[in-house]
Short mmCIF file of C-alpha atoms and ligand atoms in Angstrom, two decimals:
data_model
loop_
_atom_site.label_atom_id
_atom_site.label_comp_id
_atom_site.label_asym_id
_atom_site.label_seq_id
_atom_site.Cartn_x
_atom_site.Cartn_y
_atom_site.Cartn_z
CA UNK A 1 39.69 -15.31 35.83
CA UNK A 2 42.80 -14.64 38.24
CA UNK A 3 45.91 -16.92 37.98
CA UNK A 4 48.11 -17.72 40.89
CA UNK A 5 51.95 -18.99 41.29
CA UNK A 6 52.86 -20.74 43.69
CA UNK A 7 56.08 -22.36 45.04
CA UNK A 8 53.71 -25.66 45.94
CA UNK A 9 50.28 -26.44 45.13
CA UNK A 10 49.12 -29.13 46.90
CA UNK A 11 46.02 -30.74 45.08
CA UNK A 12 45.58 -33.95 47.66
CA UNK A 13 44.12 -35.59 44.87
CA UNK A 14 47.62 -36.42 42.88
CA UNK A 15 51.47 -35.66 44.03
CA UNK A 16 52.00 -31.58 44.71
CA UNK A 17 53.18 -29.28 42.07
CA UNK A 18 56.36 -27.46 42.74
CA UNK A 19 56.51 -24.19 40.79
CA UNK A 20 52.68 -24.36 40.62
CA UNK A 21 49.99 -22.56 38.61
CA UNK A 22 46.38 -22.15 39.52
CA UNK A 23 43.02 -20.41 37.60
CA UNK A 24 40.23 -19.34 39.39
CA UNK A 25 36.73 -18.36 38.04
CA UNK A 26 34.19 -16.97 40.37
CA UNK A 27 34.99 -19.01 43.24
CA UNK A 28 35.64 -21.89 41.34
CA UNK A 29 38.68 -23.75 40.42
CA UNK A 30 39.09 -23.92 36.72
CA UNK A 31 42.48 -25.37 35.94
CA UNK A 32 46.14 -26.04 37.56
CA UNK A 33 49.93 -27.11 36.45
CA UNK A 34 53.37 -26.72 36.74
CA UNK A 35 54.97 -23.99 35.13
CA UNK A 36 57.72 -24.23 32.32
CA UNK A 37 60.58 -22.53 33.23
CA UNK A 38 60.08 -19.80 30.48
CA UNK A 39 56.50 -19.49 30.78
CA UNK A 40 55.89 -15.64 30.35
CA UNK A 41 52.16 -15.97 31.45
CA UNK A 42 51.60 -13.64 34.16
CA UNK A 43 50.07 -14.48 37.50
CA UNK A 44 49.67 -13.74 41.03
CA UNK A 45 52.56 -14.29 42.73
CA UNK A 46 52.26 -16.13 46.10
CA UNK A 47 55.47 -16.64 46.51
CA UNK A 48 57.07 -19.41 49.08
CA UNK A 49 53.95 -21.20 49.84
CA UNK A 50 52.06 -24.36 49.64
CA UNK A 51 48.38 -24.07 47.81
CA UNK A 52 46.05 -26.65 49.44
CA UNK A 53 42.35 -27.35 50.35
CA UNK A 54 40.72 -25.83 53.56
CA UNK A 55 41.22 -28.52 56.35
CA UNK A 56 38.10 -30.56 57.55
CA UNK A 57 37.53 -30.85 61.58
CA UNK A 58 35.30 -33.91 60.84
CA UNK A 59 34.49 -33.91 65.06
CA UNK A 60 34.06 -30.95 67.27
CA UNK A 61 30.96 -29.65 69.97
CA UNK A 62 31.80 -25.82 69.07
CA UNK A 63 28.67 -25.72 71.67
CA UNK A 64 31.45 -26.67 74.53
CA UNK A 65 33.98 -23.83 73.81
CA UNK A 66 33.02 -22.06 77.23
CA UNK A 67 34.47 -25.10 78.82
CA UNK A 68 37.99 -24.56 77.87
CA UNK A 69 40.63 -25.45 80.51
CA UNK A 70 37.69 -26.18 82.89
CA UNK A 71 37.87 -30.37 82.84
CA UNK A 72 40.99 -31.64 84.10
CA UNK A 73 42.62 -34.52 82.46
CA UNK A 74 42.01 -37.46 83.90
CA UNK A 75 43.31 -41.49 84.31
CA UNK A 76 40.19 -42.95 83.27
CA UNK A 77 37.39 -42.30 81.17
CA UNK A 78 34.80 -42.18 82.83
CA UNK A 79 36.29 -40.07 86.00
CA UNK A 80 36.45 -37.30 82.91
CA UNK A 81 32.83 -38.05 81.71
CA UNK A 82 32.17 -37.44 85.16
CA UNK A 83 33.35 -34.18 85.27
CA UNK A 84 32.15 -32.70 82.30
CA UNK A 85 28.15 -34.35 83.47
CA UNK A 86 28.71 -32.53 86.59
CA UNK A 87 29.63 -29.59 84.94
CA UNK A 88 26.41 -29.39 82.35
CA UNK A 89 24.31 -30.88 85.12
CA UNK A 90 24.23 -27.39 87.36
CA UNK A 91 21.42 -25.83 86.71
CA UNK A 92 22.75 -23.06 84.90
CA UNK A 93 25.33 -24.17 82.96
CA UNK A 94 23.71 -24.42 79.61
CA UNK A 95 22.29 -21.15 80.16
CA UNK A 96 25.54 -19.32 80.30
CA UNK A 97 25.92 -16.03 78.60
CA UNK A 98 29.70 -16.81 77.86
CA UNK A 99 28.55 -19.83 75.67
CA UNK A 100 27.03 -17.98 73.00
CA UNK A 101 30.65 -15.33 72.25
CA UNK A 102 32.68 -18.60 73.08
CA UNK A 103 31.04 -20.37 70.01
CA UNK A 104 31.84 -17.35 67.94
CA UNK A 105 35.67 -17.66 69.20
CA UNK A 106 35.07 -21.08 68.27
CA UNK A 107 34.53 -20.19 65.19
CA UNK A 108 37.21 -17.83 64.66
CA UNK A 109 39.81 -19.60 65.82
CA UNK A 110 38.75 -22.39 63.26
CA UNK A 111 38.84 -20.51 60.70
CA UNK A 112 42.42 -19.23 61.71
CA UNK A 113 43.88 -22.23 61.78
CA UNK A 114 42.64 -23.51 58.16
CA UNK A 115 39.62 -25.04 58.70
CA UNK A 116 36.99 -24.65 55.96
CA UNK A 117 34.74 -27.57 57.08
CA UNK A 118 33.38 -28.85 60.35
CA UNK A 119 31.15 -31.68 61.45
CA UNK A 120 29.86 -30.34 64.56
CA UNK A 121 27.90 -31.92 67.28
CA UNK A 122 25.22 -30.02 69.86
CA UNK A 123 23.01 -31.39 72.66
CA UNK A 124 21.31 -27.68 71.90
CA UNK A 125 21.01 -26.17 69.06
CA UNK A 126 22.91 -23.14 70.28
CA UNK A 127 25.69 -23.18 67.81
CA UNK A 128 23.87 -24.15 64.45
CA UNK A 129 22.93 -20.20 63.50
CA UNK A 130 26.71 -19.32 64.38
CA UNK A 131 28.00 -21.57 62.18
CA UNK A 132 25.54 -20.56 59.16
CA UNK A 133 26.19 -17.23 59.26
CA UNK A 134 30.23 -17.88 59.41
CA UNK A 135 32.21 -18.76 56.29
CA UNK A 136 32.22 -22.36 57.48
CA UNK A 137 30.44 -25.07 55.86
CA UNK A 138 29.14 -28.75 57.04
CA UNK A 139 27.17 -30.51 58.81
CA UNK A 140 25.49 -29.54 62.00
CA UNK A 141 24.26 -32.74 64.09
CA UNK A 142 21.81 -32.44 66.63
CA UNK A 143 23.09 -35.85 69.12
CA UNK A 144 20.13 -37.53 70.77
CA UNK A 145 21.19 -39.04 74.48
CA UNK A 146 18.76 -41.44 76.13
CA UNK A 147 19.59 -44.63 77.93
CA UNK A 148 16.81 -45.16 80.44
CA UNK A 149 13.72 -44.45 78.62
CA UNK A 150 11.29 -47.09 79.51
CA UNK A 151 7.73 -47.28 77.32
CA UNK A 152 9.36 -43.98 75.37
CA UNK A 153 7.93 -44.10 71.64
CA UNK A 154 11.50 -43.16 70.22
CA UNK A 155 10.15 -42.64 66.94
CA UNK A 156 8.14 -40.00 67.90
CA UNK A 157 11.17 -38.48 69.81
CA UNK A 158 13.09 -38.52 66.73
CA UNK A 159 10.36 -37.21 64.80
CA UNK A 160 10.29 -33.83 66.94
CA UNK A 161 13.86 -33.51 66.40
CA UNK A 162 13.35 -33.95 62.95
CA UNK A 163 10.91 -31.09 63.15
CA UNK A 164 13.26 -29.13 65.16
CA UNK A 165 15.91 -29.30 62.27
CA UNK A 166 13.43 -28.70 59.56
CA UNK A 167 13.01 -25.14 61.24
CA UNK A 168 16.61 -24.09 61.70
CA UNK A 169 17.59 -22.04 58.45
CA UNK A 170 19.78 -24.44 56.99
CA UNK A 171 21.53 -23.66 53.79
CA UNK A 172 23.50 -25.72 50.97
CA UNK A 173 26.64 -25.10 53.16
CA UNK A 174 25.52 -25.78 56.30
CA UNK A 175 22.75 -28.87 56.66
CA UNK A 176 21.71 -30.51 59.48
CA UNK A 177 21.44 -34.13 60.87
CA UNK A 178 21.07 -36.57 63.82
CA UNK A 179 23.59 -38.18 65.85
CA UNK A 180 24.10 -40.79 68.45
CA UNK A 181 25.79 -39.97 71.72
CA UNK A 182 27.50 -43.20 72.25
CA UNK A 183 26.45 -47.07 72.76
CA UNK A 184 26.45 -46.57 76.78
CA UNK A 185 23.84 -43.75 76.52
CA UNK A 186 21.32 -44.15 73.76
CA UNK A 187 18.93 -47.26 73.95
CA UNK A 188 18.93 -49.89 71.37
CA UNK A 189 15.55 -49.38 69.97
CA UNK A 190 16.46 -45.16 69.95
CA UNK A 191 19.65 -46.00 68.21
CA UNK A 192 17.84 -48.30 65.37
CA UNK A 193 14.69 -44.61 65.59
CA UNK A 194 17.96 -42.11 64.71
CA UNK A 195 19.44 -44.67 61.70
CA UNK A 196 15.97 -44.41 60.30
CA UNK A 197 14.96 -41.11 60.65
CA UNK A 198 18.89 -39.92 58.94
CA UNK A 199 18.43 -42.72 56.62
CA UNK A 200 15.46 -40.75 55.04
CA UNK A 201 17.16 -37.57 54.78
CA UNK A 202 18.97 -36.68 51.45
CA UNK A 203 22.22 -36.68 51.71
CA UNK A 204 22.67 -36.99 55.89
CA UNK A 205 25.50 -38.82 57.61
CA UNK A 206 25.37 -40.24 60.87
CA UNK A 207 27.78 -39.86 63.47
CA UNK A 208 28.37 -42.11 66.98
CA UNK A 209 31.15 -42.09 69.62
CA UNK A 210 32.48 -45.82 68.92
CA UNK A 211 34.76 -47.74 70.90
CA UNK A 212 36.76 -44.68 72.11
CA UNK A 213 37.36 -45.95 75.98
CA UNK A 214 37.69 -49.29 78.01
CA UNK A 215 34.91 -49.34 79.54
CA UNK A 216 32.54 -48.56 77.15
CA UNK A 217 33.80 -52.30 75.65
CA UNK A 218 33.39 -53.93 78.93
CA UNK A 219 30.04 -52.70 79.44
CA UNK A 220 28.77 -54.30 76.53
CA UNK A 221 30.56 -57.09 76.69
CA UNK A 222 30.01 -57.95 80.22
CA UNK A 223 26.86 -55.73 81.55
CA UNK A 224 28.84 -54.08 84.19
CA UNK A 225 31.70 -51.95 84.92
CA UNK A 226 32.46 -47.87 85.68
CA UNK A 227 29.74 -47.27 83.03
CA UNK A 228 26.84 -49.18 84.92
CA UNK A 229 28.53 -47.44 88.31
CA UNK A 230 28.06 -43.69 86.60
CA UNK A 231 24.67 -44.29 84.90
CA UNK A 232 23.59 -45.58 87.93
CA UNK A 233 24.96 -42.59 90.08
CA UNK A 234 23.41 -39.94 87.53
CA UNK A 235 19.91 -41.79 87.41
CA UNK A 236 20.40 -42.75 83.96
CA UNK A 237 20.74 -46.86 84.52
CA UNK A 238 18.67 -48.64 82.32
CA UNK A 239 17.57 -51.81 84.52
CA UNK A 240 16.26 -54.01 81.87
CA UNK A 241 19.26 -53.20 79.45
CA UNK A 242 20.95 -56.85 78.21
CA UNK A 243 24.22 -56.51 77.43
CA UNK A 244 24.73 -57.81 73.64
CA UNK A 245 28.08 -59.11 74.71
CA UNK A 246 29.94 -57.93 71.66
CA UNK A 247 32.53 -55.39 70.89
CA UNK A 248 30.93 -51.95 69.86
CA UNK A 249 31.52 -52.42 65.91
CA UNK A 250 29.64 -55.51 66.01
CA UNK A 251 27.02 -54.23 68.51
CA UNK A 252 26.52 -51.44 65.94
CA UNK A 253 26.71 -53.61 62.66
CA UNK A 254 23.74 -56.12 64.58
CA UNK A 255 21.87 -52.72 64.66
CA UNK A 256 22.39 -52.46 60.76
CA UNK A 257 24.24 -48.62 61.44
CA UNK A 258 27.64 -49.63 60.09
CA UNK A 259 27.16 -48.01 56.91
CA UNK A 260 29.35 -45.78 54.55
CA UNK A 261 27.11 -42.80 55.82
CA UNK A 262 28.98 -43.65 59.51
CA UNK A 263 30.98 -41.71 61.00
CA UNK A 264 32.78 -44.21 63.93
CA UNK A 265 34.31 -41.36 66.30
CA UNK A 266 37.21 -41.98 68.30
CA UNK A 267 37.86 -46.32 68.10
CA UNK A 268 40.98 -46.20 70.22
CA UNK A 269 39.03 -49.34 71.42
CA UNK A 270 39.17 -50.93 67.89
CA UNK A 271 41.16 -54.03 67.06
CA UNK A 272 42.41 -55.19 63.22
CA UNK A 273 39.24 -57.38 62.98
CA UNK A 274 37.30 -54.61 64.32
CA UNK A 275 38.95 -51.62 61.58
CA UNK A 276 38.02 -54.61 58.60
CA UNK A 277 34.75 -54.57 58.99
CA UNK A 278 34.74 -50.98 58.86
CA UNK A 279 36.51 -50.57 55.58
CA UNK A 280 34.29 -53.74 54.55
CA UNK A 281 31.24 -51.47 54.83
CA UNK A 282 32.41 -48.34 53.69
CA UNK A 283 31.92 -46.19 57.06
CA UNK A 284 34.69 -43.71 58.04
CA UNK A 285 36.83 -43.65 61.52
CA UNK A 286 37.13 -40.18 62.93
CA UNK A 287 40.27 -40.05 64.71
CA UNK A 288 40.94 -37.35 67.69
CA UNK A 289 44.17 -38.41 69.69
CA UNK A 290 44.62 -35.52 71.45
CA UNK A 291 41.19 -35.71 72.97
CA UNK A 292 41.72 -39.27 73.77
CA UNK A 293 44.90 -38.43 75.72
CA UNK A 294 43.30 -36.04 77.87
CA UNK A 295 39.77 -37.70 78.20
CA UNK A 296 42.14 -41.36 79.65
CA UNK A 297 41.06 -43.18 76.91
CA UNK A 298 44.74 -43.69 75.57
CA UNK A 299 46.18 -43.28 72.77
CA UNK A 300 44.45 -44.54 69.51
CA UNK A 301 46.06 -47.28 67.60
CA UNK A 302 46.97 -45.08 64.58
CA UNK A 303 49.42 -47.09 62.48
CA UNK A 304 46.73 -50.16 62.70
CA UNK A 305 43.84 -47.32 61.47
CA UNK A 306 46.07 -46.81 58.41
CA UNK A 307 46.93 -50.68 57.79
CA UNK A 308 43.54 -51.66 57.53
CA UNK A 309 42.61 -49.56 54.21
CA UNK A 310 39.51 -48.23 56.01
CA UNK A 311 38.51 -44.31 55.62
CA UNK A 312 40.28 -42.05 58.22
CA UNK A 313 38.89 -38.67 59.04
CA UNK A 314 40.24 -36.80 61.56
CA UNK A 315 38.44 -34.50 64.52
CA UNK A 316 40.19 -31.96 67.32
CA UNK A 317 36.89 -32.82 69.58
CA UNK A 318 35.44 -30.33 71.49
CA UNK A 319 37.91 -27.47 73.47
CA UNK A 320 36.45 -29.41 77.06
CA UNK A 321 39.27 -32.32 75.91
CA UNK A 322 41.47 -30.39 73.43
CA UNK A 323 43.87 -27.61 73.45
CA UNK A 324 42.79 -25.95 70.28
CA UNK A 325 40.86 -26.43 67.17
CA UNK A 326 43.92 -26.95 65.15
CA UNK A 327 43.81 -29.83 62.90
CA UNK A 328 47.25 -29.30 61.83
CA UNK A 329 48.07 -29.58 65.30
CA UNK A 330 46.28 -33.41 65.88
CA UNK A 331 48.25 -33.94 62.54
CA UNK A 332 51.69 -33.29 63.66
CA UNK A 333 50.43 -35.35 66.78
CA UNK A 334 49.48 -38.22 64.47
CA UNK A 335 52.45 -38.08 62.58
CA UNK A 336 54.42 -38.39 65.89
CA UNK A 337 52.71 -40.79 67.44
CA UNK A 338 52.81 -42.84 63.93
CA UNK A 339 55.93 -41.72 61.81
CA UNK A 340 55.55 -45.21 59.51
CA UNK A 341 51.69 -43.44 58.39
CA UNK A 342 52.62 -41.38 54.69
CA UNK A 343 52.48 -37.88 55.31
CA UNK A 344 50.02 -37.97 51.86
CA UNK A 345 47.44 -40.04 54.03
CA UNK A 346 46.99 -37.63 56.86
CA UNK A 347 46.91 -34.76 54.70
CA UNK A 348 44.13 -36.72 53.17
CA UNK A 349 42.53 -37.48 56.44
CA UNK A 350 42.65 -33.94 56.93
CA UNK A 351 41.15 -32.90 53.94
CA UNK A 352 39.18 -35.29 51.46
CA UNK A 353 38.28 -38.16 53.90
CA UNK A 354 36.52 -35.47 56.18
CA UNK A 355 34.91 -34.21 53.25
CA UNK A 356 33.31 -37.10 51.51
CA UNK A 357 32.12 -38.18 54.74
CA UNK A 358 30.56 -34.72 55.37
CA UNK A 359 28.65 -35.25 51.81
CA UNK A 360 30.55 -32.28 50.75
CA UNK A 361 32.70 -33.57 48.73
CA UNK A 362 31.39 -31.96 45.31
CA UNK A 363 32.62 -28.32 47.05
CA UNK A 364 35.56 -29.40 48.80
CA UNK A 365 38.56 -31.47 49.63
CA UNK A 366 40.66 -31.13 47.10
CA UNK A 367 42.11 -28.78 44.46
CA UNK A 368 40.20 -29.97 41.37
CA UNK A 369 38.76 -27.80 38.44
CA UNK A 370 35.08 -27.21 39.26
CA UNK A 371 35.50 -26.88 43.06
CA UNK A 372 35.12 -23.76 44.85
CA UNK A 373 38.65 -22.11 45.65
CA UNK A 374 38.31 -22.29 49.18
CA UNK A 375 42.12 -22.53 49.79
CA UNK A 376 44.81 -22.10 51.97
CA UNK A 377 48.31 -20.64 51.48
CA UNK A 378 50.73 -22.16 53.80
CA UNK A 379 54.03 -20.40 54.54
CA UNK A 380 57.11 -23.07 53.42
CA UNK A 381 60.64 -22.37 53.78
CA UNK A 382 62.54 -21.51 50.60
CA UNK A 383 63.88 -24.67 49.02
CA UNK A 384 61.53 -26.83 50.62
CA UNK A 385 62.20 -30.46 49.19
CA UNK A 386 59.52 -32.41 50.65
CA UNK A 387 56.55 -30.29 51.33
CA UNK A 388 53.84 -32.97 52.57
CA UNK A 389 56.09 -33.81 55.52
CA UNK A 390 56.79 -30.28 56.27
CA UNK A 391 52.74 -29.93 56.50
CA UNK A 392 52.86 -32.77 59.09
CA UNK A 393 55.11 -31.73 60.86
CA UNK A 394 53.02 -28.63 62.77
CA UNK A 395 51.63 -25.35 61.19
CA UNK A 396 50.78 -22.31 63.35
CA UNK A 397 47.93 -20.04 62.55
CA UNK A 398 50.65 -17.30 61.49
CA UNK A 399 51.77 -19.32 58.48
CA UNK A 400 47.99 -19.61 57.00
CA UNK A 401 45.99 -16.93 55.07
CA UNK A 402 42.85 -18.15 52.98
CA UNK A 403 43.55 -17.38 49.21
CA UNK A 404 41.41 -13.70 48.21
CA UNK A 405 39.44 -14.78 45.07
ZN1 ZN B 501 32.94 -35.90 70.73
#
């Protein structure tokens, strides 16, 4: 058993501890408190730092690192979906060798900025064994894309992918699921084929890119729009395709996928009415603003996210659309962008919300006897008064170490 004091612990689950002490068992947490001011129990001394759980990066595509500071940003969505089809379109592309050693920078640079958790999305499954054998955990989803598919027997598609992820090596800290690309490129029917085939896995989430650009909303509202104009340009128009003329949330809830096993990815489309039925049904928005600001989909509405009680997780999105994989970074750019949000609810965003969407909730998330001590020690000024806002406010890799156990 080690014990550890700390000038903050952090537990996410209740206010933080100043003058903090922590016990750790094998791995596991075992118990935590403030200290008395004459305690004479002796501990490690961590000195000027805040104790708190490894961050969860609820939304990345590790398998796009290669294609850092190769899209430009653009005005609109889809001009920036355009790009990055282009780019995995040539011939080659997905057969690069720099993808492989820029999923393992990926990686590290993850796990240097605090991340203990990722949900990650591939179109291959390129980056699944990377992430195994790294001290990351999660979930690995495999994201099925298919909008003009006429006659296709989409169970049958879904059951080879099923296949596919029963033969990948997964492990209790790294499982596997399905995901859907996005309501503008999977087909009803292969949408309703994925729900089913997750819904019989133990213990799988789902994951979908919901409402996070304009047109996306106009395309199923109205049929047409830059989305018909694209899928049309890259062969992928579905001609009989009706348009279910309602907003995405809906579209999805008619499909009987807004579940608490959801992950809703982006929703800088969403509206109040939109966010309720969310929270009604127990699924959880993954927020990425920085990617949205790059991507032109605009800014989410994040004050209106909080407001409506539902779950908030929070992704960086893959390094195509995002600077770096620092959630503390989209944090600070939260808290900006939304001062009136408690600095406690983003820290939970980045931390337990991820988590118990993940399904990994048991392990991780918070600092709670029983879970495993995978922890972070923040540097914090001396005399720090408030230290949740000084965790919003922007961390850089140099102030993080993981605790030694
Ligand atoms: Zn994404």
């Amino acid at each position: 058993m080690i014990r550890y004091h700390a000038a903050w612990i952090v537990p996410i689950d209740g206010e933080p501890i100043r003058d903090g002490w922590l016990t750790v068992d094998r791995g596991r947490i075992v118990a935590l408190g403030r200290r008395a001011a004459n305690d004479p129990t002796p501990g490690v001394e961590l000195g000027d730092v805040a104790v708190m759980p490894g961050l969860v990066n609820a939304h990345t595509h590790l398998e796009l690192s290669h294609l850092r500071d190769q899209i430009a940003p653009a005005s609109s969505f889809t001009a920036w979906a355009r790009q990055i089809i282009y780019a995995r379109r040539n011939p080659t592309a997905m057969k690069d060798p720099a993808i492989g050693p820029a999923i393992d920078a990926a990686i590290e640079e993850s796990l240097r900025s605090g991340t203990a958790v990722v949900g990650d999305i591939g179109n291959t499954l390129a980056a699944f064994d990377r992430i195994a054998a790294s001290p990351l955990a999660g979930v690995f989803f495999w994201e099925q894309i298919g909008f003009n598919l006429p006659g296709a027997d989409f169970d049958a598609i879904v059951a080879h992918a099923v296949e596919d992820l029963r033969a990948l090596r997964t492990t209790d800290k790294v499982r596997t699921s399905l995901a859907a690309h996005a309501p503008y490129s999977v087909a009803p029917l292969f949408f309703r084929a994925i729900k089913k085939a997750v819904d019989r896995m133990p213990f799988a989430p789902f994951s979908v890119h919901l409402a996070e650009n304009v047109e996306e909303v106009e395309l199923l509202k109205t049929g047409g729009g830059p989305w018909k104009t694209l899928m049309k340009d890259i062969g992928s128009w579905n001609f009989e395709w009706k348009a279910p003329g309602v907003g995405s949330v809906q579209y999805l809830d008619d499909m009987g996928i807004l579940d608490d096993r959801l992950l809703a990815v982006h929703g800088v489309q969403m509206s109040p009415a939109d966010l309720e039925k969310l929270r009604a049904r127990g699924a959880t928005l993954v927020t990425c603003p920085r990617s949205n600001g790059h991507t032109g989909a605009g800014l989410p509405p994040i004050a209106d996210f909080y407001a409506s009680g539902a779950r908030i997780a929070i992704g960086t999105d893959s390094l195509a659309s995002s600077p770096d994989l620092n959630v503390f970074a989209e944090v600070a750019t939260m808290h900006a962008v939304a001062p009136s949000v408690p600095a406690a609810s983003l820290l939970e965003s980045a931390t337990i919300q991820g988590a118990r969407a993940l399904g990994v909730d048991a392990d991780y998330g918070t600092v709670q006897p029983g879970k495993l001590a995978r922890l972070l020690t923040v540097d914090v000024p001396p005399g720090t008064g408030d230290v949740e806002e000084y965790l919003v406010s922007g961390i850089h890799p140099s102030q993080l170490r993981w605790l030694k156990t």
